[in-house]
């Protein structure tokens, strides 16, 4: 029997001016999700089941950008995406363009378990959800007052907004347009995407990973980020499980999650060295972070952004919830 380990994240890139109350709310949510996963692991629940359980909890709470509380498109609607992967035999499922499914991570799990495919999107994914009888809600359920305000700010600034719901006073207009940050060569504003994810290794040494997001505030209709892309935002193998967060286009270009496993496999290094390598050498000028577990019960968090909401725990009693370095 091996040792279990778990990690969760709520997004890489935190505004230094984020109110203390907001910081505490985030820490409390991550702690609650960690404890949920720990209780399941102590009851010998499998890694893939724990991942789905924890990400569902993150999607249901409107604090982070997934499920209820997802970022809004340019049209003021929500288009969510998620992926899940079981390192055992590298089974996976992913969905994009989800508008009515209450928990996209569970729909991704159904794609993995109940369909002949690995990835379904938009109307096809919604139709599959109806056939599977999953819980659906009106799109308005996912829209929060905070995000309506942030979309207004983004449109006034004519920008994609990486939102962490900092106070809006003094944040509009020129402050956004003067930002040195870019995505694919175009200027963007405050960097803080808030994607959520979970990685788990259970006592059997089985690794699993899951990631879920609403994407970018004021994104174009139909935009797909890294979160549903197996190998980019999510990956699990016999060696490790990885969930990424941050600048999606940079994560896609670097196939960041898969690269952690590849470095471990091809260079023969441990989890910490692999994570350090990909964060340093694979992101080019992008900003991102990731959480990872190994089949040996190790857990690692790495990022080059200004902080990352994260928490982790291991069977030997270690537990940590953190934001900054």
mmCIF file of N, CA and C in Angstrom, residues 4 6 32-43 45 50 53-54 198 200:
data_model
loop_
_atom_site.group_PDB
_atom_site.id
_atom_site.type_symbol
_atom_site.label_atom_id
_atom_site.label_comp_id
_atom_site.label_asym_id
_atom_site.label_seq_id
_atom_site.Cartn_x
_atom_site.Cartn_y
_atom_site.Cartn_z
ATOM 1 N N UNK A 4 -1.438 8.234 0.183
ATOM 2 C CA UNK A 4 -2.251 9.131 -0.612
ATOM 3 C C UNK A 4 -1.752 10.564 -0.466
ATOM 4 N N UNK A 6 -3.084 14.777 -1.957
ATOM 5 C CA UNK A 6 -4.088 15.563 -2.680
ATOM 6 C C UNK A 6 -3.651 17.015 -2.745
ATOM 7 N N UNK A 32 -11.909 23.669 3.033
ATOM 8 C CA UNK A 32 -13.091 22.801 3.033
ATOM 9 C C UNK A 32 -12.970 21.706 1.971
ATOM 10 N N UNK A 33 -12.502 22.070 0.803
ATOM 11 C CA UNK A 33 -12.360 21.092 -0.272
ATOM 12 C C UNK A 33 -11.274 20.070 0.040
ATOM 13 N N UNK A 34 -10.173 20.524 0.632
ATOM 14 C CA UNK A 34 -9.125 19.594 1.045
ATOM 15 C C UNK A 34 -9.664 18.582 2.048
ATOM 16 N N UNK A 35 -10.384 19.081 3.047
ATOM 17 C CA UNK A 35 -10.926 18.186 4.073
ATOM 18 C C UNK A 35 -11.923 17.193 3.485
ATOM 19 N N UNK A 36 -12.685 17.633 2.489
ATOM 20 C CA UNK A 36 -13.610 16.730 1.802
ATOM 21 C C UNK A 36 -12.838 15.602 1.117
ATOM 22 N N UNK A 37 -11.771 15.962 0.438
ATOM 23 C CA UNK A 37 -10.962 14.961 -0.242
ATOM 24 C C UNK A 37 -10.226 14.049 0.720
ATOM 25 N N UNK A 38 -9.715 14.615 1.807
ATOM 26 C CA UNK A 38 -9.007 13.819 2.804
ATOM 27 C C UNK A 38 -9.927 12.765 3.408
ATOM 28 N N UNK A 39 -11.139 13.162 3.755
ATOM 29 C CA UNK A 39 -12.096 12.212 4.335
ATOM 30 C C UNK A 39 -12.381 11.071 3.364
ATOM 31 N N UNK A 40 -12.509 11.389 2.081
ATOM 32 C CA UNK A 40 -12.771 10.357 1.087
ATOM 33 C C UNK A 40 -11.578 9.418 0.934
ATOM 34 N N UNK A 41 -10.373 9.974 0.910
ATOM 35 C CA UNK A 41 -9.176 9.151 0.768
ATOM 36 C C UNK A 41 -8.983 8.234 1.969
ATOM 37 N N UNK A 42 -9.297 8.727 3.149
ATOM 38 C CA UNK A 42 -9.200 7.897 4.356
ATOM 39 C C UNK A 42 -10.201 6.745 4.326
ATOM 40 N N UNK A 43 -11.253 6.922 3.522
ATOM 41 C CA UNK A 43 -12.257 5.864 3.365
ATOM 42 C C UNK A 43 -11.969 4.991 2.152
ATOM 43 N N UNK A 45 -11.643 5.792 -0.995
ATOM 44 C CA UNK A 45 -12.263 6.175 -2.263
ATOM 45 C C UNK A 45 -11.156 6.328 -3.306
ATOM 46 N N UNK A 50 -12.322 10.923 -6.067
ATOM 47 C CA UNK A 50 -12.017 12.061 -5.188
ATOM 48 C C UNK A 50 -11.849 13.330 -6.011
ATOM 49 N N UNK A 53 -15.272 14.560 -6.965
ATOM 50 C CA UNK A 53 -15.957 15.055 -5.772
ATOM 51 C C UNK A 53 -15.493 16.455 -5.390
ATOM 52 N N UNK A 54 -14.187 16.662 -5.368
ATOM 53 C CA UNK A 54 -13.629 17.945 -4.936
ATOM 54 C C UNK A 54 -13.898 19.040 -5.965
ATOM 55 N N UNK A 198 -7.937 19.851 -9.225
ATOM 56 C CA UNK A 198 -7.606 18.924 -8.149
ATOM 57 C C UNK A 198 -6.774 17.776 -8.719
ATOM 58 N N UNK A 200 -4.926 13.957 -7.332
ATOM 59 C CA UNK A 200 -4.977 12.989 -6.237
ATOM 60 C C UNK A 200 -4.177 11.745 -6.612
#
